[in-house]
Coordinates of C-alpha atoms and ligand atoms in Angstrom, one line a residue:
Chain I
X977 CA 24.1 -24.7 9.1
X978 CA 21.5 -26.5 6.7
X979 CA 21.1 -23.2 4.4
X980 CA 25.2 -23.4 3.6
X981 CA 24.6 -27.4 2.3
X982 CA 21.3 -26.5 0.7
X983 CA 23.4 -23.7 -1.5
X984 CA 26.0 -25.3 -2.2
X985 CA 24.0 -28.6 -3.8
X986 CA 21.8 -25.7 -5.2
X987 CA 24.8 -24.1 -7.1
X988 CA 26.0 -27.2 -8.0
X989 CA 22.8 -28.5 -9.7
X990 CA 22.1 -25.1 -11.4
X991 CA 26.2 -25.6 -12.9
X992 CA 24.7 -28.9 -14.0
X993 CA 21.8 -28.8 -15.4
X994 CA 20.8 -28.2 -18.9
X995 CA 19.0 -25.4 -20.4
X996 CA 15.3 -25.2 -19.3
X997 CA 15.4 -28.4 -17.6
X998 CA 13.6 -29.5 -14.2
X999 CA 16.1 -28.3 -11.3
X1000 CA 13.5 -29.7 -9.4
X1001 CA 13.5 -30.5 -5.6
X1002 CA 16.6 -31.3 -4.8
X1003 CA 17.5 -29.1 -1.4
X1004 CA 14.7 -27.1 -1.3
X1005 CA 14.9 -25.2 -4.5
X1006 CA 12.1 -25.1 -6.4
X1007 CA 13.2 -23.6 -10.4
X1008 CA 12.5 -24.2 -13.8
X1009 CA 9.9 -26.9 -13.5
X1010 CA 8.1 -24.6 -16.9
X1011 CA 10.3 -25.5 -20.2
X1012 CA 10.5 -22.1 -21.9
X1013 CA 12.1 -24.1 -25.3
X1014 CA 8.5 -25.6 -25.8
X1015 CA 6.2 -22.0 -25.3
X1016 CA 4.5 -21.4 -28.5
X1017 CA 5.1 -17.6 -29.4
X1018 CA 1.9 -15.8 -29.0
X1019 CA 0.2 -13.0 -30.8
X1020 CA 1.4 -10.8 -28.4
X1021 CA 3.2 -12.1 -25.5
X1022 CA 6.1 -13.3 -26.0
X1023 CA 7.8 -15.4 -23.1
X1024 CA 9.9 -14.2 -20.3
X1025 CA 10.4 -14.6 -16.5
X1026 CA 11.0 -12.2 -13.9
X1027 CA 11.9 -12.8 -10.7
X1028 CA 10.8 -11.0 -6.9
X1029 CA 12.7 -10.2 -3.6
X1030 CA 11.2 -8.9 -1.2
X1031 CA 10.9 -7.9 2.9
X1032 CA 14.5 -8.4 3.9
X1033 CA 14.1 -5.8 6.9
X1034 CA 17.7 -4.8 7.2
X1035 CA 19.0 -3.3 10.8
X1036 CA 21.5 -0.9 11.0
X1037 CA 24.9 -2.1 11.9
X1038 CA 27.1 -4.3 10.2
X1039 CA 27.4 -8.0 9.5
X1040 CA 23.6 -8.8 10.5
X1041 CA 22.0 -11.7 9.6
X1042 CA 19.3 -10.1 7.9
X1043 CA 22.3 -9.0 5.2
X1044 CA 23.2 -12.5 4.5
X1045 CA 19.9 -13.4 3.8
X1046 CA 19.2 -10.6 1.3
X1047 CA 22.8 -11.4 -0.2
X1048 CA 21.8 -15.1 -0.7
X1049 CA 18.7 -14.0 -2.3
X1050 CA 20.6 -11.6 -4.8
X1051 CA 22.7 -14.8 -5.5
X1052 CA 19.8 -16.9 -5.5
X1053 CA 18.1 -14.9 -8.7
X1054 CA 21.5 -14.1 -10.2
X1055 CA 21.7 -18.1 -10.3
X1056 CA 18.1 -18.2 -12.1
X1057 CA 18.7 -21.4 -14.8
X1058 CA 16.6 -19.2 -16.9
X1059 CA 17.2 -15.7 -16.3
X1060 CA 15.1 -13.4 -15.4
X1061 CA 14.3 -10.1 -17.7
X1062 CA 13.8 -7.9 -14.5
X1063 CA 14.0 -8.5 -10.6
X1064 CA 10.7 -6.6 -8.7
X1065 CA 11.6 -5.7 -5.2
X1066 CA 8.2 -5.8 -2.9
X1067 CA 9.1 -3.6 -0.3
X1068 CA 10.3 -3.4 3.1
X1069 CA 14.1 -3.3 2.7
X1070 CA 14.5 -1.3 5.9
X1071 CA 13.4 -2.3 9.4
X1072 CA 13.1 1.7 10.9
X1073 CA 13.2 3.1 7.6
X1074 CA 16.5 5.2 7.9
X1075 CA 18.8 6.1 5.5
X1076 CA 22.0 4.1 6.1
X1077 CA 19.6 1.0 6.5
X1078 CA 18.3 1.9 2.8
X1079 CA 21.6 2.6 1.4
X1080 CA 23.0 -1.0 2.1
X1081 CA 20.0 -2.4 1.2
X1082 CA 20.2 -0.7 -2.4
X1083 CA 24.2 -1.5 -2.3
X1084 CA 23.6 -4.8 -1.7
X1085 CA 20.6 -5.5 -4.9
X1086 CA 22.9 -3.5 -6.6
X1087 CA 25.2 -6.5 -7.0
X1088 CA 21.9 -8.2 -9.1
X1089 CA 22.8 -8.6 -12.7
X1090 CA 19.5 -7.9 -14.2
X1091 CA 17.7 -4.9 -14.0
X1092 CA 15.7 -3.9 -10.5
X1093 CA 12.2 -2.4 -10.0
X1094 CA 11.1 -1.5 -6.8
X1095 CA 7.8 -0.2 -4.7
X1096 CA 8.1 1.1 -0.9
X1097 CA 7.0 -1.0 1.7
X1098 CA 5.6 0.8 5.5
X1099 CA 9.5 -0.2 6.8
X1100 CA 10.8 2.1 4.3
X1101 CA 8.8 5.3 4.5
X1102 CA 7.6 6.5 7.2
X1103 CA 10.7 8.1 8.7
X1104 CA 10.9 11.2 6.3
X1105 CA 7.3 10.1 4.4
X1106 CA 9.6 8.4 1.4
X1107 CA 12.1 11.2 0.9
X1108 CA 15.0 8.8 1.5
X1109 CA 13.9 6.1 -0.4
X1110 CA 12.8 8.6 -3.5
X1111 CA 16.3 9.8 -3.6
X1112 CA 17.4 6.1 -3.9
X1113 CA 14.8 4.2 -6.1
X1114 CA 12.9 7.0 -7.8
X1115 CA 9.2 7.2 -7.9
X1116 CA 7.1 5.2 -6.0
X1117 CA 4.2 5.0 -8.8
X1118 CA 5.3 3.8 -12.8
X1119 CA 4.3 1.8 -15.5
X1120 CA 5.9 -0.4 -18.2
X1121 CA 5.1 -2.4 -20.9
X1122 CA 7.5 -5.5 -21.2
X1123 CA 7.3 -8.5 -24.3
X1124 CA 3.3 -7.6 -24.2
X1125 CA 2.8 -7.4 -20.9
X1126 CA 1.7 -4.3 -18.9
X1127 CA 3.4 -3.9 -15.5
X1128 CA 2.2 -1.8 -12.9
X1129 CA 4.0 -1.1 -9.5
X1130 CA 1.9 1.5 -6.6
X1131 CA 2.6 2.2 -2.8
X1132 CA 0.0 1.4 -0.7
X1133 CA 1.2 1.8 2.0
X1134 CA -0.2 5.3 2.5
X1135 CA -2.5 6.2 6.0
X1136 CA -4.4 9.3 6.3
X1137 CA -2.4 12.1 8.9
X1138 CA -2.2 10.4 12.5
X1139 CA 1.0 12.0 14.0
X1140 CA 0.5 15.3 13.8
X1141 CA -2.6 15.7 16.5
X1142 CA -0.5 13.6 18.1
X1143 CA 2.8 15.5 17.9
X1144 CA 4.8 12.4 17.1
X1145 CA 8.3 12.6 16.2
X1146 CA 9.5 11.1 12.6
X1147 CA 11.1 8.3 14.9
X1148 CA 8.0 8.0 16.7
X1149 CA 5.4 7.9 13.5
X1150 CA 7.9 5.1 12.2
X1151 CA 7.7 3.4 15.5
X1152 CA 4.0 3.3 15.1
X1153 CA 3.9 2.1 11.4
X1154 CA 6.6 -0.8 12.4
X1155 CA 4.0 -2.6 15.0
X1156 CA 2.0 -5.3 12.5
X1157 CA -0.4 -5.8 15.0
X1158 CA -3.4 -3.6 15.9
X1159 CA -1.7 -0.9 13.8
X1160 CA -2.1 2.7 15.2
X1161 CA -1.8 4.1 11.9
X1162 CA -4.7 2.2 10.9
X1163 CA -5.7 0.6 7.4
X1164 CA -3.6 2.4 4.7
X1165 CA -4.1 2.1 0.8
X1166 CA -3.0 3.8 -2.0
X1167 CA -5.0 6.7 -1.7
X1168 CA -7.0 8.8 -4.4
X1169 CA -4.0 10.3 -6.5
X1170 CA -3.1 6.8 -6.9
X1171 CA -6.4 5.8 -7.9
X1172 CA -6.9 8.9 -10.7
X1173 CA -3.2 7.8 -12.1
X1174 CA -4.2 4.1 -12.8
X1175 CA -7.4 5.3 -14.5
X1176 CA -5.1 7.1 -17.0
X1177 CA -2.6 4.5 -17.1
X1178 CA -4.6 2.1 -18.3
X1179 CA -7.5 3.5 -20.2
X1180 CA -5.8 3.0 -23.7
X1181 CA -5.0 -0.5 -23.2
X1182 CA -7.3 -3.2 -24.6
X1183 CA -8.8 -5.6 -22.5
X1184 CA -6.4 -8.5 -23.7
X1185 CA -3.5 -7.1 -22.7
X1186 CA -2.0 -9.0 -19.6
X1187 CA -1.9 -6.8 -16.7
X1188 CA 1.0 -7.8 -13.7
X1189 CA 0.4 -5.8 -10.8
X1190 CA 2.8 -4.7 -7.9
X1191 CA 1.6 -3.5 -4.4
X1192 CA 3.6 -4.1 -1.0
X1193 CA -0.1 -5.6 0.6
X1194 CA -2.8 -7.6 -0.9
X1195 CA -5.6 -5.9 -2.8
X1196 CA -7.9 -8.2 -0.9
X1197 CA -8.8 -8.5 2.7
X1198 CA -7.1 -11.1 4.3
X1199 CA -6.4 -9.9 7.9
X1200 CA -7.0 -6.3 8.3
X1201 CA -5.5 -6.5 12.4
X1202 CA -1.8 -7.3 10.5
X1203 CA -3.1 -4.8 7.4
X1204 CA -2.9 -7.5 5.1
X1205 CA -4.9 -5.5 3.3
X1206 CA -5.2 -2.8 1.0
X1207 CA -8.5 -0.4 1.5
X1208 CA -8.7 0.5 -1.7
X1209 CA -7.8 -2.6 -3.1
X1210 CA -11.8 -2.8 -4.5
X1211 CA -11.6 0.3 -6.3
X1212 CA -8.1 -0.9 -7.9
X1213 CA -9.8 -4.3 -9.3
X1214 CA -13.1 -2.5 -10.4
X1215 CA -10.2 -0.2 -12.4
X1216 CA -8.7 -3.1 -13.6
X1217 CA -12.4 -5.7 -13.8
X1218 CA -12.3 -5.1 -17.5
X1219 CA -8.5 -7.3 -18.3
X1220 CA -9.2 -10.5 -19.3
X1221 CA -5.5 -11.7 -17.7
X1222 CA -5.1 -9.9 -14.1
X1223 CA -2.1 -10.6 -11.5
X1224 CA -1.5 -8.7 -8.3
X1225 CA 2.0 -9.8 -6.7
X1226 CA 2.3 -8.5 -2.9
X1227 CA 4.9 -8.7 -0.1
X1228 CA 4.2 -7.8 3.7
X1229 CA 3.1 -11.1 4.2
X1230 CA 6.1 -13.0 4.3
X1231 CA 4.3 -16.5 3.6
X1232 CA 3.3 -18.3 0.8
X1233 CA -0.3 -17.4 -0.3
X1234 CA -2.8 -17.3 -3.0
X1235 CA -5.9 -15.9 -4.2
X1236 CA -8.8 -15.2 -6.6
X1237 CA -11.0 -12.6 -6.5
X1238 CA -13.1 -11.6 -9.8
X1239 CA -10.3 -11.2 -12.5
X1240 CA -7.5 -11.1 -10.1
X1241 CA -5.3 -13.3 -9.4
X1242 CA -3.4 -12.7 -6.2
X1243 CA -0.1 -14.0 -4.9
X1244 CA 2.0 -13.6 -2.0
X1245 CA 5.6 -13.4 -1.8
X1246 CA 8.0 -15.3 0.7
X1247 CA 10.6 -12.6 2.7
X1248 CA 14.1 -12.9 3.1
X1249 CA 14.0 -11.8 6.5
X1250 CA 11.7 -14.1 8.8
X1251 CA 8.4 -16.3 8.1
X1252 CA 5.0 -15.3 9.9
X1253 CA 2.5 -17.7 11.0
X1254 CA -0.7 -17.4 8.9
X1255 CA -3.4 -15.4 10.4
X1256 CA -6.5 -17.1 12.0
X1257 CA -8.6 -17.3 8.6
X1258 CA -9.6 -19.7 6.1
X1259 CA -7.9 -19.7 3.1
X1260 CA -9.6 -20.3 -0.1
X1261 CA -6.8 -22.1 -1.5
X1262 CA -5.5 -23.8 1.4
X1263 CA -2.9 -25.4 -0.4
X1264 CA -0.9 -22.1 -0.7
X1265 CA 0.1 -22.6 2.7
X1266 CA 4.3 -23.2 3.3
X1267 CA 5.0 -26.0 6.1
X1268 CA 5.6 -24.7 9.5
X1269 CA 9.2 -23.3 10.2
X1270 CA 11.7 -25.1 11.9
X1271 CA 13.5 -22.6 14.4
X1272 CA 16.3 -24.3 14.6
X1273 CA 16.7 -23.8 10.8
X1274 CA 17.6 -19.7 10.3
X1275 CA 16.2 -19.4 7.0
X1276 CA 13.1 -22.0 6.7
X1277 CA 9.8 -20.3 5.7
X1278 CA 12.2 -17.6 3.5
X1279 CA 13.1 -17.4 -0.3
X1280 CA 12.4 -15.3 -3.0
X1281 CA 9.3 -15.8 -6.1
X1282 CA 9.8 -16.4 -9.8
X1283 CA 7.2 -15.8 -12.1
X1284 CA 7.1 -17.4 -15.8
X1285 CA 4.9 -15.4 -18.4
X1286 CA 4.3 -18.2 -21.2
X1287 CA 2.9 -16.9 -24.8
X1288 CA -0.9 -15.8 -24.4
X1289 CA 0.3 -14.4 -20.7
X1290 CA -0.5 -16.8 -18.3
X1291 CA 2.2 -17.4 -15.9
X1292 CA 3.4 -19.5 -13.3
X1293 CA 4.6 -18.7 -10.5
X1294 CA 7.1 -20.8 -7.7
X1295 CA 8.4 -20.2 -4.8
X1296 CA 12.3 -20.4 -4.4
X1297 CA 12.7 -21.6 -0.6
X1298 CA 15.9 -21.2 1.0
X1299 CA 15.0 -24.5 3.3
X1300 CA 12.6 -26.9 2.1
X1301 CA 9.6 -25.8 3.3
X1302 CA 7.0 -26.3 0.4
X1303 CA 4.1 -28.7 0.1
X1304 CA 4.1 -30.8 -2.4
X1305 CA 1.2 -28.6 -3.8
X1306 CA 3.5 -25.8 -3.5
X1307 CA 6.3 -27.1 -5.2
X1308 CA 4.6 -27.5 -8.7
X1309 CA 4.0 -23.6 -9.0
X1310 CA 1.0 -21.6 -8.7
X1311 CA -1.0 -20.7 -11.9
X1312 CA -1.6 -17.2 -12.2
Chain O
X475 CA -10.3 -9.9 51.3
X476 CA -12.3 -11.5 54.2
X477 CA -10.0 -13.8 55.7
X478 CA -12.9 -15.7 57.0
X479 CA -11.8 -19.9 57.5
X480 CA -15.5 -21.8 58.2
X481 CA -14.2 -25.1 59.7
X482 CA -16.6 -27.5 58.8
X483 CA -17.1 -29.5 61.7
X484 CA -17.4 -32.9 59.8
X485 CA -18.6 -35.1 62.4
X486 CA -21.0 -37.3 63.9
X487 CA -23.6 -35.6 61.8
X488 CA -23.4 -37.8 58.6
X489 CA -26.7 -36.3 57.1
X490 CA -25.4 -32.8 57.5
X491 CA -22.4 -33.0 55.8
X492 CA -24.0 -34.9 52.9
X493 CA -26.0 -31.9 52.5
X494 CA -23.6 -29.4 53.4
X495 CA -21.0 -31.4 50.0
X496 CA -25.1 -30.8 47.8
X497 CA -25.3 -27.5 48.1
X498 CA -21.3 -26.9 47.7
X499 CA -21.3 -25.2 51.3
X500 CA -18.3 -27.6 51.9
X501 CA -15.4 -24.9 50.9
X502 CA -12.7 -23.6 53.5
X503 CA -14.0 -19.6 53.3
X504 CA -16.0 -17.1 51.5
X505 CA -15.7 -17.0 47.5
X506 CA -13.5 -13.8 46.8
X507 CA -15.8 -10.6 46.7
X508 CA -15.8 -8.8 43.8
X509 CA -13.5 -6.0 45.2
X510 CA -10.8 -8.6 46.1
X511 CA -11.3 -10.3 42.6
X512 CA -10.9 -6.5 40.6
X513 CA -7.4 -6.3 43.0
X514 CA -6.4 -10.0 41.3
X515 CA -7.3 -8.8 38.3
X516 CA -5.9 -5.9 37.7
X517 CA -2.5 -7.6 39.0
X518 CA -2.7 -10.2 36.5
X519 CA -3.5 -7.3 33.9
X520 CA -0.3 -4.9 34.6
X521 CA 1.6 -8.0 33.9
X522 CA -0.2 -9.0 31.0
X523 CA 1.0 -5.9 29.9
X524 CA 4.3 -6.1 30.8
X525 CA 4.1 -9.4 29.1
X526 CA 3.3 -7.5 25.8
X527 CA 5.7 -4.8 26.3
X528 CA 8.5 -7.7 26.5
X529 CA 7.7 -9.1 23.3
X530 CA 8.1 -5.8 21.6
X531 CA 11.3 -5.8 22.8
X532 CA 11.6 -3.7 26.2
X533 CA 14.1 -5.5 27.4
X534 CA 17.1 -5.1 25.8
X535 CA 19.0 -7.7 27.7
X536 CA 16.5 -9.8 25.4
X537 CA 18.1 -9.1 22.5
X538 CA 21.3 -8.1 20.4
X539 CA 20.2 -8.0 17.1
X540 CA 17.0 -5.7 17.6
X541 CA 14.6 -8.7 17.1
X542 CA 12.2 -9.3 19.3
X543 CA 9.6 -11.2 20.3
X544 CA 6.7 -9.5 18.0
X545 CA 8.5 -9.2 14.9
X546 CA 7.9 -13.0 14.1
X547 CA 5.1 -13.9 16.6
X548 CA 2.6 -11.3 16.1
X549 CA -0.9 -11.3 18.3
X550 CA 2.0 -14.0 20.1
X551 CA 1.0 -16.2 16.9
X552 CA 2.7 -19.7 16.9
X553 CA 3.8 -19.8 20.7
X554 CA 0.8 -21.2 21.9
X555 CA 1.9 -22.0 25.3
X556 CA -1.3 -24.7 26.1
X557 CA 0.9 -26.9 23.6
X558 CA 3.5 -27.5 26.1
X559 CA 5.3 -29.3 27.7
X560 CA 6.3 -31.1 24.2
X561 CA 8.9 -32.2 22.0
X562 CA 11.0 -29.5 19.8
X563 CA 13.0 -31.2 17.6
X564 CA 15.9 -28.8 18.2
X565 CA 16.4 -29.5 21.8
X566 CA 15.6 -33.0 20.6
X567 CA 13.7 -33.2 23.9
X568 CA 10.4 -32.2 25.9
X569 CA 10.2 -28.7 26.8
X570 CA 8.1 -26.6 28.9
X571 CA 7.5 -23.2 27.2
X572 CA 10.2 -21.0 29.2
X573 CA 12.7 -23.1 27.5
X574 CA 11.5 -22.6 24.2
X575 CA 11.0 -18.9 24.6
X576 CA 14.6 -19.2 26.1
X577 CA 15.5 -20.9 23.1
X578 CA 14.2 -18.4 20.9
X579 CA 15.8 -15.4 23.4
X580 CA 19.0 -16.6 22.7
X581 CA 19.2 -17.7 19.6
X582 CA 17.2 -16.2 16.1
X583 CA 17.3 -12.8 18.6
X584 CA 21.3 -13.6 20.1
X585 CA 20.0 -12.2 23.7
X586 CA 20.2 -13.0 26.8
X587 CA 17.9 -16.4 28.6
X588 CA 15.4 -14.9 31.4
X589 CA 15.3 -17.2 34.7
X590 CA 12.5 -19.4 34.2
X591 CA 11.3 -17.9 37.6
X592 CA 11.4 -14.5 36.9
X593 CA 9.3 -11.7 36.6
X594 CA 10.0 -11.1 33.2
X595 CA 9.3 -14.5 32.1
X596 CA 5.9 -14.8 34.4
X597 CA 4.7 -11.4 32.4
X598 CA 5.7 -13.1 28.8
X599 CA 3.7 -15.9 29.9
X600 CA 1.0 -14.5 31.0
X601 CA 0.7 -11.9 28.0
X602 CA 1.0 -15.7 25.5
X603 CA -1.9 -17.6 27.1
X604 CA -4.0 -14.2 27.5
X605 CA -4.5 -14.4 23.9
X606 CA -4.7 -18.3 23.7
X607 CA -6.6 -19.5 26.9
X608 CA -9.4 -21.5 25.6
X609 CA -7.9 -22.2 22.3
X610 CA -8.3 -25.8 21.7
X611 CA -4.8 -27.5 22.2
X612 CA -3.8 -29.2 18.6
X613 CA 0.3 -29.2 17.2
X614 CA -0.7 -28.2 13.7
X615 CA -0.7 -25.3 12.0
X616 CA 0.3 -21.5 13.2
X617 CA -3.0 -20.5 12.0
X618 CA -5.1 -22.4 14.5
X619 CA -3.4 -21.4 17.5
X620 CA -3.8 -17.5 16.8
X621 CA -6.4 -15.9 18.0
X622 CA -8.6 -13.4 16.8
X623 CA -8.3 -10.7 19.6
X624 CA -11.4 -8.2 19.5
X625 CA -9.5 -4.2 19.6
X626 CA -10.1 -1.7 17.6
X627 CA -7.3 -0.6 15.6
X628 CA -4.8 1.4 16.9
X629 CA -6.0 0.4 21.0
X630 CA -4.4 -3.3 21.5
X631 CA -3.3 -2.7 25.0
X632 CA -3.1 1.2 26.4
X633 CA 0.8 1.2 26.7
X634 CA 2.6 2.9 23.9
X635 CA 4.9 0.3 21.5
X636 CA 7.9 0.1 23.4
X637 CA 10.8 -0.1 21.3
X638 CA 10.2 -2.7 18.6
X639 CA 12.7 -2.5 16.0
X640 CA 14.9 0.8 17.9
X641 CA 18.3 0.3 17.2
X642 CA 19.8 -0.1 19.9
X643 CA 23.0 0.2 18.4
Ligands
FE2_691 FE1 7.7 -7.0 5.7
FE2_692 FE1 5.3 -4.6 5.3

């Protein structure tokens, strides 16, 4: 299998290669291409990476591929040539959102040697409406400040009441939220408690202050059909209009993709799970687009995202492919 | 269905038939009324729909690993099946599309192949180029050869989602 060769020359050029070098594009892998030694220390921010996983959509049962993948993503960060200060997970660990399908998910990014923060994705929830996952990754709304950045993680994920009126079953209403297309649960967002709470979050910080945003969807309206979207996504950016340095990070797309709207800088995370085609609609930044996936390869159009924060706090991102499948516009990083 | 059979009596009368091929008189019966065309229809539409119940995973045979069609070819999203026959570089050959659905059947979902002349296999095709007839036919990206498809959210087609992502274990 390609991905076994393209790990082991991976591992082997990570053993190699010097402190902050270029790792460059050798077998797909796509790190360090930023030289940290050279960042001048800012006022404020000082400079630090952090790395995300996300959408590995773990079955029940044992031994499934989907495990392997999120395992070689663990490995993948823990392998980072310049590690990374936190890991975000983006959501979706689960396929059906059940317990046992949550609890190896968390065994298995419990074997990551940094620390983890994590938002829900729709995979994850909509079984018990988050209980499960609350009992194993804690709230689902937080807040940190990190080297002079302010991070910010929120479930969107949230639809108003459909299953009741139509006496679903928990199974059922998690059925419903699984289909991607024409989604019977309709557009969700985060909803107005959400809203109020970033308000208060961030009305004492001054507009310098670079804000990193985490949501499992887009805060822009890419494709509602596939809710790659996130209907409250204008309110969150009017909240958030006055930051001078503005980055939403998203899953649920599982492709490469990248944005600008206003302040906000949008990107879209890779999943360890499967690639989807993009949606029929112009991209502003076609660039952002991954090559089409091989079938034949298991693990093309998947990877996971790291994301550099240089002094002043702008960042770069880059994709971490399992299987070369970056344009060479994609492989020098995305500035965020 | 009128099973009405004009035999146009093409002879001797050069002129006639001439004018007969103008004014497209010329064809073996009666164009389908619109009852007979509603029957055909509907026919094709049941299997359309059986077509879309397949790719969410219906049939288990289909699958081992709970994958299915749907979970990486939404709105049946890069399958276009006007691009084939044509070379996959897997197979390292030309393929018409049964094979590659076959392909994909047994291998990212570990199931079982479908006969290329079954039922099963008709209704998947028929469900792929309902959303892509018309499309123009180019090899490039995913993204062209997805269509938009016009439903409200939460209709898509009136039969509940059937199974996508169960465990079957
Ligand atoms: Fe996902
Ligand atoms: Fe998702």
């Amino acid at each position: 299998m390609d991905h076994k060769k393209d790990r082991r020359e991976f591992l082997q050029l990570t053993g190699k290669a010097g402190l902050s070098t270029i790792v460059g594009s050798a077998a797909g892998i796509n790190l360090g291409v930023f030289d940290l030694a050279h960042a001048q220390p800012g006022k404020k921010v000082s400079p630090f990476r952090f790395a995300m996983i996300t959408d590995s959509h773990l079955y029940s049962g044992e031994d499934h591929k989907f495990d392997r993948q999120l395992e070689d993503a663990v490995e993948q960060v823990n392998n980072m040539e310049v590690k990374p200060d936190f890991v975000l997970y983006g959501g979706d660990i689960a396929q059906n959102g059940t317990e046992d399908q949550l609890a190896k998910g968390k065994k298995i990014l419990s074997k990551l040697d940094t620390k983890l923060v994590l938002i829900p994705g729709e995979h994850d929830w909509y079984v018990d409406m988050g209980g499960a996952w609350k009992g194993m990754f804690g709230q689902d709304t937080w807040s940190f400040d990190h080297k002079g950045v302010h991070f910010i993680g929120m479930n969107s994920i949230l639809v108003p009441d459909f299953w009741t009126a139509k006496q679903m079953s928990p199974r059922e209403r998690m059925a419903a939220m699984e289909m991607l297309e024409g989604p019977i649960g309709g557009l969700w967002g985060v909803g107005e408690k959400q809203l109020e709470w970033l308000k208060k979050d961030v009305a004492k910080l001054s507009p310098d202050t670079p804000i990193v945003t985490f949501t499992h969807s887009p805060l822009w309206d890419y494709y509602p059909r596939w809710n790659f979207q996130t209907v409250d996504g204008p309110q969150i950016r009017e909240i958030l209009s006055k930051f001078e340095n503005f980055t939403s990070i998203h899953g649920h797309v599982h492709q490469t993709l990248y944005n600008k709207v206003g302040n906000m800088t949008s990107i879209g995370a890779m999943s360890t799970s499967w690639p989807w085609p993009y949606p029929p609609v112009k991209l502003a930044y076609p660039g952002s687009q991954m090559n089409r996936a091989d079938p034949g390869n298991e693990v093309d159009g998947m990877g996971t995202l790291s994301v550099s924060v240089k002094a002043g706090g702008d960042k770069l991102a880059e994709y971490q492919p399992f299987a070369e499948s970056l344009t060479p516009f994609l492989k020098k990083g995305l500035k965020a | 269905m009128k099973a009405t059979f004009k035999r146009t009596l093409a002879i001797a009368i050069p002129a006639a038939i001439t004018a007969a091929l103008a004014s497209g008189a010329a064809q073996a019966r009666d164009p389908f009324d619109k009852e007979a065309l509603d029957k055909q229809n509907a026919q094709l539409l049941e299997l359309v729909e059986l077509g879309y119940n397949l790719w969410h995973g219906s049939n288990p045979e289909m699958s081992s690993n709970g994958l299915a069609c749907g979970n990486c070819h939404p709105d049946a999203g890069a399958s276009n099946p006007q691009t084939f026959p044509k070379y996959i570089q897997n197979m390292n050959r030309v393929v018409q599309w049964g094979e590659m659905v076959n392909w994909c059947v047994q291998n990212p979902q570990a199931g079982k192949a479908l006969a290329l002349e079954s039922k099963d296999m008709t209704a998947m095709y028929a469900y792929a180029m309902n959303l892509h007839r018309g499309l123009p036919i180019q090899p490039g990206l995913a993204a062209q050869q997805t269509k938009p498809i016009p439903v409200k959210y939460g209709k898509g087609f009136p039969s509940k989602p059937s199974g996508i992502g169960f465990d079957t274990k």
